[in-house]
Amino acid sequence: MSPAGPLPSLEPENPAWQQEAREQFPIVTAHPELAYLDSAATSQKPRAVLEAVQTYLTTSNANAGRGTYPWANRTTELVESTRERVKEFLHDPEPGRSGVHFTSGTTEGLRTVARDWLVPYLTDGDEILVPYADHRANLDPWIEARRLLAERGVDVRVRALPYQAGSGDYDHLALDRVVGPRTRFVAATHVHHVYGGDMNVHRIREAVGPDVVICLDAAQSVGHLPVHLDDPSLDVDFVVFSGHKAMALPGSGAVWARNARGPVFRPDGWQGTPNTTGIVSLRAALDWLDTIGPERVAHWTTMLTTRLTDRLGRLGPYEVVGCRASLSADTALPAEQRRRGIVTFRHRDIPSDDLGFILFSHGFMVRADHLCQAGSDGRDASVRVSLHVYNTVEEIDRLLTVLESLA
């Protein structure tokens, strides 16, 4: 076993603001013996979200856009005002132009962009770039779009975004080899769900130029760190995210569309009844996150991941997947280049699913499988620790003690 060494700390351990935030999660405080380390799969919900849903269901539950009585009007207003709240949360620079469409989550949102916007937009000979080593939700819809176009006699070429060997980051230097005059669309990921790194979307924009449409899978960024669409470095056309990963209820999510390149995004077909409780929960979650501060949340989870990788990277039996340069607390990386609340690793001798069961026997709830990564199978299984504002330094230190005992 490697020597433990000092643990990095970027601020006082479990400061008052973090303790106060943690206390607002009933499921977390009800089980102090357990450490929930699977927030990349779904986040826990603060009391403010639970109370907002209960209040809505017990005071004004009705359908939206159907009816003129007060409860129906109130529900319609909640849905429409939440669209504006999403724009505000994302720092939308032109809210009068953009649109927000509610979905069941990132997967449905990306499929909606693929079917209802991309398929009508592309013509014979166009090319799109897609990520073949990101979450399957950000690959399968674009492959399906190519199939739908082929059935119409439209030949579209799908090209793979290049990756750096070993790091999991996009290879921005190699983009020139795949970007061409017929490149019309790029599907990219903001924060990788396995490697935890910021994928530097601004470099994709630099490579493809000002006219190519970029769709961003933001499932691991919205609700976990600040997302500023008014920043020129985040010049994308679609942002798709899941509410349940941002402290709202399952079955909620949104597509934000800039509507600056190509046709205006309008989902096709009759939309039916919206998930009103999910939308109510999303608004409450965004309000709660803004009160705590996304910058503060991101700083806290970055500190915890650095604390974990700094020790874990020096334990011989463990392989931390992704960028090696981000493991040490002493590495002079800017904060945005460190892992964003996600650490994925394997043990040299213990299969990842077995390691997941072992960790749960010690009170740690982690993800242990192939993590829905496109192109992977059971042989690529790994253990993922994913963190949020309710996690503590003490939980990380306990986890490290158990992992060291298995080294």
Short mmCIF file of C-alpha atoms in Angstrom, two decimals:
data_model
loop_
_atom_site.label_atom_id
_atom_site.label_comp_id
_atom_site.label_asym_id
_atom_site.label_seq_id
_atom_site.Cartn_x
_atom_site.Cartn_y
_atom_site.Cartn_z
CA MET A 1 0.00 0.00 0.00
CA SER A 2 1.32 3.45 -0.91
CA PRO A 3 1.93 6.01 1.85
CA ALA A 4 -1.10 8.12 2.63
CA GLY A 5 0.49 11.55 2.51
CA PRO A 6 -1.29 14.81 3.36
CA LEU A 7 -4.79 15.48 2.19
CA PRO A 8 -5.43 18.70 0.26
CA SER A 9 -8.03 21.13 1.54
CA LEU A 10 -9.01 24.24 -0.41
CA GLU A 11 -11.15 25.68 2.41
CA PRO A 12 -12.13 24.80 6.00
CA GLU A 13 -13.33 21.22 6.25
CA ASN A 14 -17.13 21.14 6.12
CA PRO A 15 -17.63 24.91 6.48
CA ALA A 16 -20.83 26.26 7.96
CA TRP A 17 -22.48 26.98 4.61
CA GLN A 18 -21.94 23.39 3.46
CA GLN A 19 -23.27 21.93 6.70
CA GLU A 20 -26.36 24.12 6.38
CA ALA A 21 -26.85 23.02 2.77
CA ARG A 22 -26.48 19.33 3.70
CA GLU A 23 -29.11 19.68 6.42
CA GLN A 24 -31.65 20.60 3.76
CA PHE A 25 -31.65 17.06 2.28
CA PRO A 26 -33.95 14.87 4.37
CA ILE A 27 -32.85 11.58 2.81
CA VAL A 28 -29.19 12.40 3.52
CA THR A 29 -29.67 13.44 7.13
CA ALA A 30 -31.96 10.46 7.80
CA HIS A 31 -29.13 8.03 6.95
CA PRO A 32 -25.89 9.38 8.45
CA GLU A 33 -24.37 5.90 8.25
CA LEU A 34 -24.61 5.97 4.45
CA ALA A 35 -22.67 8.07 1.95
CA TYR A 36 -24.52 8.74 -1.29
CA LEU A 37 -21.82 8.98 -3.96
CA ASP A 38 -23.91 8.57 -7.12
CA SER A 39 -25.07 12.09 -7.95
CA ALA A 40 -24.05 11.78 -11.60
CA ALA A 41 -26.84 9.19 -11.90
CA THR A 42 -29.37 11.27 -9.98
CA SER A 43 -29.12 13.95 -7.35
CA GLN A 44 -30.90 14.04 -4.01
CA LYS A 45 -33.63 16.63 -3.50
CA PRO A 46 -33.57 19.50 -1.01
CA ARG A 47 -36.54 20.19 1.23
CA ALA A 48 -37.45 23.26 -0.81
CA VAL A 49 -38.09 21.11 -3.89
CA LEU A 50 -40.13 18.54 -1.97
CA GLU A 51 -42.22 21.25 -0.35
CA ALA A 52 -42.80 23.06 -3.65
CA VAL A 53 -44.19 19.88 -5.20
CA GLN A 54 -46.37 19.11 -2.20
CA THR A 55 -47.72 22.66 -2.11
CA TYR A 56 -48.55 22.56 -5.82
CA LEU A 57 -50.28 19.19 -5.62
CA THR A 58 -52.34 20.20 -2.59
CA THR A 59 -53.30 23.74 -3.63
CA SER A 60 -53.48 24.20 -7.39
CA ASN A 61 -52.93 20.93 -9.26
CA ALA A 62 -54.49 21.14 -12.74
CA ASN A 63 -53.57 20.68 -16.38
CA ALA A 64 -51.65 23.39 -18.21
CA GLY A 65 -52.98 25.17 -21.28
CA ARG A 66 -56.36 23.51 -20.88
CA GLY A 67 -58.97 25.34 -18.85
CA THR A 68 -59.73 28.88 -17.72
CA TYR A 69 -60.39 28.37 -14.02
CA PRO A 70 -57.84 29.64 -11.46
CA TRP A 71 -56.01 26.35 -10.82
CA ALA A 72 -55.51 25.74 -14.54
CA ASN A 73 -54.42 29.33 -15.10
CA ARG A 74 -51.96 29.09 -12.22
CA THR A 75 -50.48 25.85 -13.61
CA THR A 76 -50.15 27.35 -17.08
CA GLU A 77 -48.38 30.38 -15.61
CA LEU A 78 -46.01 28.12 -13.65
CA VAL A 79 -45.05 26.21 -16.81
CA GLU A 80 -44.50 29.34 -18.89
CA SER A 81 -42.62 31.23 -16.19
CA THR A 82 -40.34 28.22 -15.64
CA ARG A 83 -39.24 28.50 -19.27
CA GLU A 84 -38.01 32.00 -18.45
CA ARG A 85 -36.48 30.76 -15.21
CA VAL A 86 -34.42 28.19 -17.17
CA LYS A 87 -33.15 30.96 -19.45
CA GLU A 88 -32.25 33.09 -16.45
CA PHE A 89 -30.44 30.23 -14.72
CA LEU A 90 -28.39 29.56 -17.86
CA HIS A 91 -27.56 33.27 -18.24
CA ASP A 92 -29.24 33.41 -21.64
CA PRO A 93 -27.97 36.57 -23.41
CA GLU A 94 -31.00 36.83 -25.72
CA PRO A 95 -34.04 35.39 -23.92
CA GLY A 96 -36.39 37.05 -26.39
CA ARG A 97 -35.00 34.92 -29.23
CA SER A 98 -34.37 31.59 -27.53
CA GLY A 99 -36.80 28.84 -26.60
CA VAL A 100 -37.16 26.23 -23.87
CA HIS A 101 -38.91 22.90 -24.41
CA PHE A 102 -39.56 20.61 -21.44
CA THR A 103 -38.70 16.93 -21.75
CA SER A 104 -38.41 13.87 -19.55
CA GLY A 105 -34.64 14.34 -19.43
CA THR A 106 -31.47 14.55 -21.49
CA THR A 107 -32.11 11.40 -23.50
CA GLU A 108 -35.51 12.52 -24.74
CA GLY A 109 -34.22 16.04 -25.26
CA LEU A 110 -31.37 14.93 -27.53
CA ARG A 111 -33.71 12.64 -29.47
CA THR A 112 -36.13 15.54 -29.94
CA VAL A 113 -33.36 17.73 -31.36
CA ALA A 114 -32.28 14.87 -33.64
CA ARG A 115 -35.72 13.95 -34.98
CA ASP A 116 -37.52 17.28 -35.06
CA TRP A 117 -34.73 19.71 -35.86
CA LEU A 118 -31.69 17.96 -37.33
CA VAL A 119 -33.44 15.60 -39.76
CA PRO A 120 -35.34 18.42 -41.56
CA TYR A 121 -32.23 20.64 -41.47
CA LEU A 122 -29.71 18.37 -43.22
CA THR A 123 -29.42 17.81 -46.95
CA ASP A 124 -27.69 15.25 -49.14
CA GLY A 125 -23.90 15.29 -48.64
CA ASP A 126 -23.91 17.08 -45.28
CA GLU A 127 -21.66 15.86 -42.46
CA ILE A 128 -22.12 15.79 -38.69
CA LEU A 129 -19.61 15.15 -35.89
CA VAL A 130 -20.67 13.01 -32.93
CA PRO A 131 -18.94 11.67 -29.80
CA TYR A 132 -18.42 7.91 -29.95
CA ALA A 133 -17.04 7.61 -26.40
CA ASP A 134 -19.53 9.73 -24.47
CA HIS A 135 -22.87 8.73 -22.98
CA ARG A 136 -24.97 6.64 -25.35
CA ALA A 137 -27.73 9.25 -25.08
CA ASN A 138 -25.44 11.59 -27.02
CA LEU A 139 -24.66 9.09 -29.76
CA ASP A 140 -27.70 6.96 -30.53
CA PRO A 141 -30.02 9.85 -31.53
CA TRP A 142 -27.61 11.08 -34.21
CA ILE A 143 -27.15 7.57 -35.61
CA GLU A 144 -30.93 7.25 -35.70
CA ALA A 145 -31.16 10.60 -37.51
CA ARG A 146 -28.81 9.32 -40.20
CA ARG A 147 -31.00 6.22 -40.62
CA LEU A 148 -34.17 8.31 -40.92
CA LEU A 149 -32.50 10.48 -43.53
CA ALA A 150 -31.28 7.45 -45.47
CA GLU A 151 -34.86 6.15 -45.60
CA ARG A 152 -35.75 9.43 -47.34
CA GLY A 153 -32.89 9.07 -49.79
CA VAL A 154 -30.71 11.68 -48.07
CA ASP A 155 -27.09 10.58 -47.60
CA VAL A 156 -25.48 12.19 -44.54
CA ARG A 157 -22.03 11.27 -43.30
CA VAL A 158 -21.50 10.77 -39.55
CA ARG A 159 -17.92 11.42 -38.45
CA ALA A 160 -16.41 10.75 -35.04
CA LEU A 161 -15.13 13.49 -32.80
CA PRO A 162 -11.46 12.69 -32.13
CA TYR A 163 -10.29 11.87 -28.61
CA GLN A 164 -6.93 12.16 -26.91
CA ALA A 165 -5.52 8.76 -26.03
CA GLY A 166 -5.86 7.98 -22.34
CA SER A 167 -7.34 11.26 -21.14
CA GLY A 168 -10.90 11.00 -22.43
CA ASP A 169 -10.76 14.62 -23.65
CA TYR A 170 -11.60 15.63 -27.18
CA ASP A 171 -8.51 15.95 -29.33
CA HIS A 172 -8.95 19.54 -30.43
CA LEU A 173 -5.72 19.52 -32.42
CA ALA A 174 -7.13 16.73 -34.60
CA LEU A 175 -10.41 18.48 -35.32
CA ASP A 176 -9.01 20.02 -38.49
CA ARG A 177 -8.82 16.53 -39.98
CA VAL A 178 -12.54 15.85 -39.55
CA VAL A 179 -14.08 19.28 -40.06
CA GLY A 180 -14.90 20.04 -43.68
CA PRO A 181 -16.93 22.44 -45.82
CA ARG A 182 -20.03 20.23 -45.44
CA THR A 183 -19.85 20.01 -41.64
CA ARG A 184 -23.22 21.26 -40.44
CA PHE A 185 -23.64 19.98 -36.89
CA VAL A 186 -21.61 18.86 -33.86
CA ALA A 187 -22.92 16.92 -30.86
CA ALA A 188 -20.66 17.41 -27.85
CA THR A 189 -20.64 16.91 -24.09
CA HIS A 190 -20.02 19.64 -21.54
CA VAL A 191 -18.72 17.49 -18.66
CA HIS A 192 -17.91 13.84 -19.34
CA HIS A 193 -19.96 11.39 -17.28
CA VAL A 194 -17.04 8.95 -16.89
CA TYR A 195 -13.90 11.07 -16.88
CA GLY A 196 -15.42 14.08 -15.13
CA GLY A 197 -13.55 16.62 -17.23
CA ASP A 198 -14.73 19.82 -18.85
CA MET A 199 -14.61 18.97 -22.56
CA ASN A 200 -13.57 22.49 -23.66
CA VAL A 201 -16.39 23.14 -26.08
CA HIS A 202 -14.94 26.56 -26.93
CA ARG A 203 -12.18 24.78 -28.85
CA ILE A 204 -14.76 22.97 -30.94
CA ARG A 205 -16.32 26.30 -31.85
CA GLU A 206 -12.88 27.63 -32.81
CA ALA A 207 -12.33 24.62 -35.07
CA VAL A 208 -15.71 24.50 -36.82
CA GLY A 209 -16.18 28.25 -37.26
CA PRO A 210 -19.13 30.53 -36.57
CA ASP A 211 -21.82 28.86 -38.69
CA VAL A 212 -21.86 25.23 -37.55
CA VAL A 213 -24.57 24.24 -35.05
CA ILE A 214 -23.37 22.75 -31.75
CA CYS A 215 -25.65 20.72 -29.48
CA LEU A 216 -24.43 20.31 -25.90
CA ASP A 217 -25.23 17.43 -23.58
CA ALA A 218 -25.18 19.30 -20.25
CA ALA A 219 -26.49 16.51 -18.04
CA GLN A 220 -23.39 16.65 -15.83
CA SER A 221 -22.98 20.43 -15.78
CA VAL A 222 -26.38 22.07 -15.23
CA GLY A 223 -26.96 21.91 -11.49
CA HIS A 224 -23.34 21.01 -10.78
CA LEU A 225 -21.47 24.11 -11.92
CA PRO A 226 -22.17 27.55 -13.40
CA VAL A 227 -23.38 27.49 -17.01
CA HIS A 228 -23.05 30.93 -18.60
CA LEU A 229 -24.44 31.09 -22.11
CA ASP A 230 -23.57 34.77 -22.19
CA ASP A 231 -19.90 33.76 -22.17
CA PRO A 232 -18.47 33.66 -25.74
CA SER A 233 -16.59 30.48 -24.81
CA LEU A 234 -19.95 28.68 -24.58
CA ASP A 235 -21.28 29.64 -28.00
CA VAL A 236 -23.58 26.65 -28.53
CA ASP A 237 -27.01 26.34 -30.09
CA PHE A 238 -28.68 23.70 -27.92
CA VAL A 239 -28.23 22.91 -24.23
CA VAL A 240 -29.97 19.74 -23.10
CA PHE A 241 -30.15 18.65 -19.47
CA SER A 242 -32.02 16.46 -16.98
CA GLY A 243 -33.87 17.95 -14.04
CA HIS A 244 -33.33 14.89 -11.86
CA LYS A 245 -29.55 15.41 -11.98
CA ALA A 246 -30.10 19.06 -10.97
CA MET A 247 -32.13 18.33 -7.80
CA ALA A 248 -35.55 18.27 -9.47
CA LEU A 249 -37.84 15.25 -9.81
CA PRO A 250 -37.23 12.34 -12.20
CA GLY A 251 -38.94 12.72 -15.55
CA SER A 252 -38.07 16.40 -15.88
CA GLY A 253 -35.59 18.15 -18.15
CA ALA A 254 -35.31 20.77 -20.84
CA VAL A 255 -33.91 21.70 -24.22
CA TRP A 256 -32.72 25.28 -24.48
CA ALA A 257 -32.40 26.47 -28.10
CA ARG A 258 -30.55 29.65 -29.05
CA ASN A 259 -32.41 29.89 -32.41
CA ALA A 260 -29.57 31.85 -33.99
CA ARG A 261 -28.36 29.31 -36.58
CA GLY A 262 -30.69 27.29 -38.76
CA PRO A 263 -34.47 27.14 -38.32
CA VAL A 264 -36.22 27.92 -35.06
CA PHE A 265 -36.48 24.83 -32.84
CA ARG A 266 -40.12 23.70 -32.65
CA PRO A 267 -40.76 20.12 -31.53
CA ASP A 268 -43.00 18.31 -34.00
CA GLY A 269 -46.43 16.90 -33.24
CA TRP A 270 -48.98 17.29 -30.49
CA GLN A 271 -47.20 17.78 -27.18
CA GLY A 272 -49.87 16.50 -24.81
CA THR A 273 -49.95 17.10 -21.07
CA PRO A 274 -46.67 18.39 -19.64
CA ASN A 275 -45.10 16.92 -16.52
CA THR A 276 -46.40 19.75 -14.34
CA THR A 277 -45.03 18.41 -11.05
CA GLY A 278 -41.64 17.89 -12.66
CA ILE A 279 -41.65 21.43 -14.02
CA VAL A 280 -42.64 22.81 -10.60
CA SER A 281 -39.78 20.85 -9.05
CA LEU A 282 -37.35 22.13 -11.67
CA ARG A 283 -38.18 25.73 -10.92
CA ALA A 284 -37.77 25.14 -7.19
CA ALA A 285 -34.46 23.34 -7.78
CA LEU A 286 -33.04 26.17 -9.87
CA ASP A 287 -34.12 28.67 -7.22
CA TRP A 288 -32.44 26.60 -4.50
CA LEU A 289 -29.23 26.21 -6.50
CA ASP A 290 -29.07 29.94 -7.16
CA THR A 291 -29.49 30.59 -3.43
CA ILE A 292 -26.58 28.29 -2.58
CA GLY A 293 -24.54 29.46 -5.58
CA PRO A 294 -23.45 27.21 -8.48
CA GLU A 295 -19.92 28.60 -8.19
CA ARG A 296 -19.77 27.54 -4.56
CA VAL A 297 -21.16 24.08 -5.39
CA ALA A 298 -18.57 23.61 -8.14
CA HIS A 299 -15.73 24.72 -5.89
CA TRP A 300 -16.81 22.33 -3.15
CA THR A 301 -17.14 19.26 -5.39
CA THR A 302 -13.87 20.07 -7.15
CA MET A 303 -12.14 20.18 -3.77
CA LEU A 304 -13.62 16.82 -2.79
CA THR A 305 -12.64 15.14 -6.06
CA THR A 306 -9.11 16.49 -5.80
CA ARG A 307 -8.91 15.20 -2.24
CA LEU A 308 -9.96 11.77 -3.48
CA THR A 309 -7.77 11.57 -6.60
CA ASP A 310 -4.68 12.93 -4.84
CA ARG A 311 -4.57 9.88 -2.56
CA LEU A 312 -6.17 7.33 -4.87
CA GLY A 313 -3.76 8.12 -7.70
CA ARG A 314 -0.88 6.93 -5.50
CA LEU A 315 -2.44 3.60 -4.53
CA GLY A 316 -0.86 0.94 -6.73
CA PRO A 317 -3.81 -1.40 -7.35
CA TYR A 318 -6.08 1.40 -8.59
CA GLU A 319 -6.30 2.91 -12.04
CA VAL A 320 -8.09 6.27 -12.15
CA VAL A 321 -9.43 6.62 -15.67
CA GLY A 322 -9.14 9.86 -17.58
CA CYS A 323 -6.63 12.67 -17.46
CA ARG A 324 -3.66 11.78 -15.25
CA ALA A 325 -2.54 15.39 -14.94
CA SER A 326 -5.62 16.23 -12.86
CA LEU A 327 -4.99 13.69 -10.09
CA SER A 328 -2.53 15.51 -7.85
CA ALA A 329 -3.53 18.41 -5.64
CA ASP A 330 -0.19 20.00 -6.51
CA THR A 331 -0.85 20.08 -10.26
CA ALA A 332 -1.01 23.67 -11.52
CA LEU A 333 -4.27 23.22 -13.40
CA PRO A 334 -6.97 25.87 -13.49
CA ALA A 335 -10.04 24.90 -11.48
CA GLU A 336 -12.16 24.35 -14.58
CA GLN A 337 -9.70 21.71 -15.84
CA ARG A 338 -9.95 19.56 -12.73
CA ARG A 339 -12.50 16.79 -12.43
CA ARG A 340 -16.00 18.12 -11.95
CA GLY A 341 -17.29 16.02 -9.09
CA ILE A 342 -16.68 12.67 -10.87
CA VAL A 343 -13.91 10.14 -10.18
CA THR A 344 -13.95 6.79 -12.00
CA PHE A 345 -11.51 4.00 -11.24
CA ARG A 346 -10.77 0.28 -11.39
CA HIS A 347 -8.97 -2.12 -9.06
CA ARG A 348 -6.26 -4.30 -10.57
CA ASP A 349 -7.51 -7.50 -8.90
CA ILE A 350 -11.11 -6.90 -7.78
CA PRO A 351 -13.82 -6.76 -10.47
CA SER A 352 -15.64 -3.46 -10.43
CA ASP A 353 -19.08 -4.92 -9.65
CA ASP A 354 -17.59 -6.81 -6.69
CA LEU A 355 -15.87 -3.64 -5.53
CA GLY A 356 -19.20 -1.84 -5.69
CA PHE A 357 -20.78 -4.45 -3.39
CA ILE A 358 -17.80 -4.24 -1.02
CA LEU A 359 -18.10 -0.48 -0.81
CA PHE A 360 -21.83 -0.68 -0.10
CA SER A 361 -21.12 -3.10 2.75
CA HIS A 362 -19.13 -0.22 4.24
CA GLY A 363 -21.90 2.29 3.67
CA PHE A 364 -20.92 3.79 0.29
CA MET A 365 -23.39 3.97 -2.60
CA VAL A 366 -21.46 4.17 -5.88
CA ARG A 367 -22.07 3.27 -9.52
CA ALA A 368 -20.25 0.10 -10.63
CA ASP A 369 -20.76 -0.99 -14.24
CA HIS A 370 -19.92 0.27 -17.75
CA LEU A 371 -21.63 3.63 -17.03
CA CYS A 372 -23.71 3.77 -20.24
CA GLN A 373 -20.59 4.75 -22.16
CA ALA A 374 -20.95 4.34 -25.91
CA GLY A 375 -18.78 1.58 -27.31
CA SER A 376 -18.19 -0.09 -23.95
CA ASP A 377 -19.25 -3.47 -22.61
CA GLY A 378 -18.91 -5.48 -19.42
CA ARG A 379 -15.14 -5.67 -19.81
CA ASP A 380 -14.97 -1.90 -19.38
CA ALA A 381 -16.79 -1.87 -16.04
CA SER A 382 -15.53 0.62 -13.49
CA VAL A 383 -16.48 2.25 -10.21
CA ARG A 384 -17.69 5.83 -10.32
CA VAL A 385 -17.80 8.17 -7.36
CA SER A 386 -19.85 11.27 -8.12
CA LEU A 387 -20.34 14.07 -5.64
CA HIS A 388 -22.58 16.99 -4.84
CA VAL A 389 -22.91 19.74 -2.29
CA TYR A 390 -24.28 17.39 0.39
CA ASN A 391 -21.12 15.25 0.45
CA THR A 392 -18.47 15.87 3.06
CA VAL A 393 -14.74 15.66 3.63
CA GLU A 394 -15.40 13.00 6.26
CA GLU A 395 -17.14 10.81 3.69
CA ILE A 396 -14.18 11.07 1.31
CA ASP A 397 -11.72 10.24 4.07
CA ARG A 398 -13.78 7.21 5.15
CA LEU A 399 -13.93 6.04 1.53
CA LEU A 400 -10.19 6.37 1.18
CA THR A 401 -9.64 4.35 4.35
CA VAL A 402 -11.69 1.49 2.92
CA LEU A 403 -10.02 1.67 -0.49
CA GLU A 404 -6.58 1.67 1.14
CA SER A 405 -7.50 -1.44 3.10
CA LEU A 406 -8.17 -3.20 -0.20
CA ALA A 407 -4.92 -2.10 -1.82
#
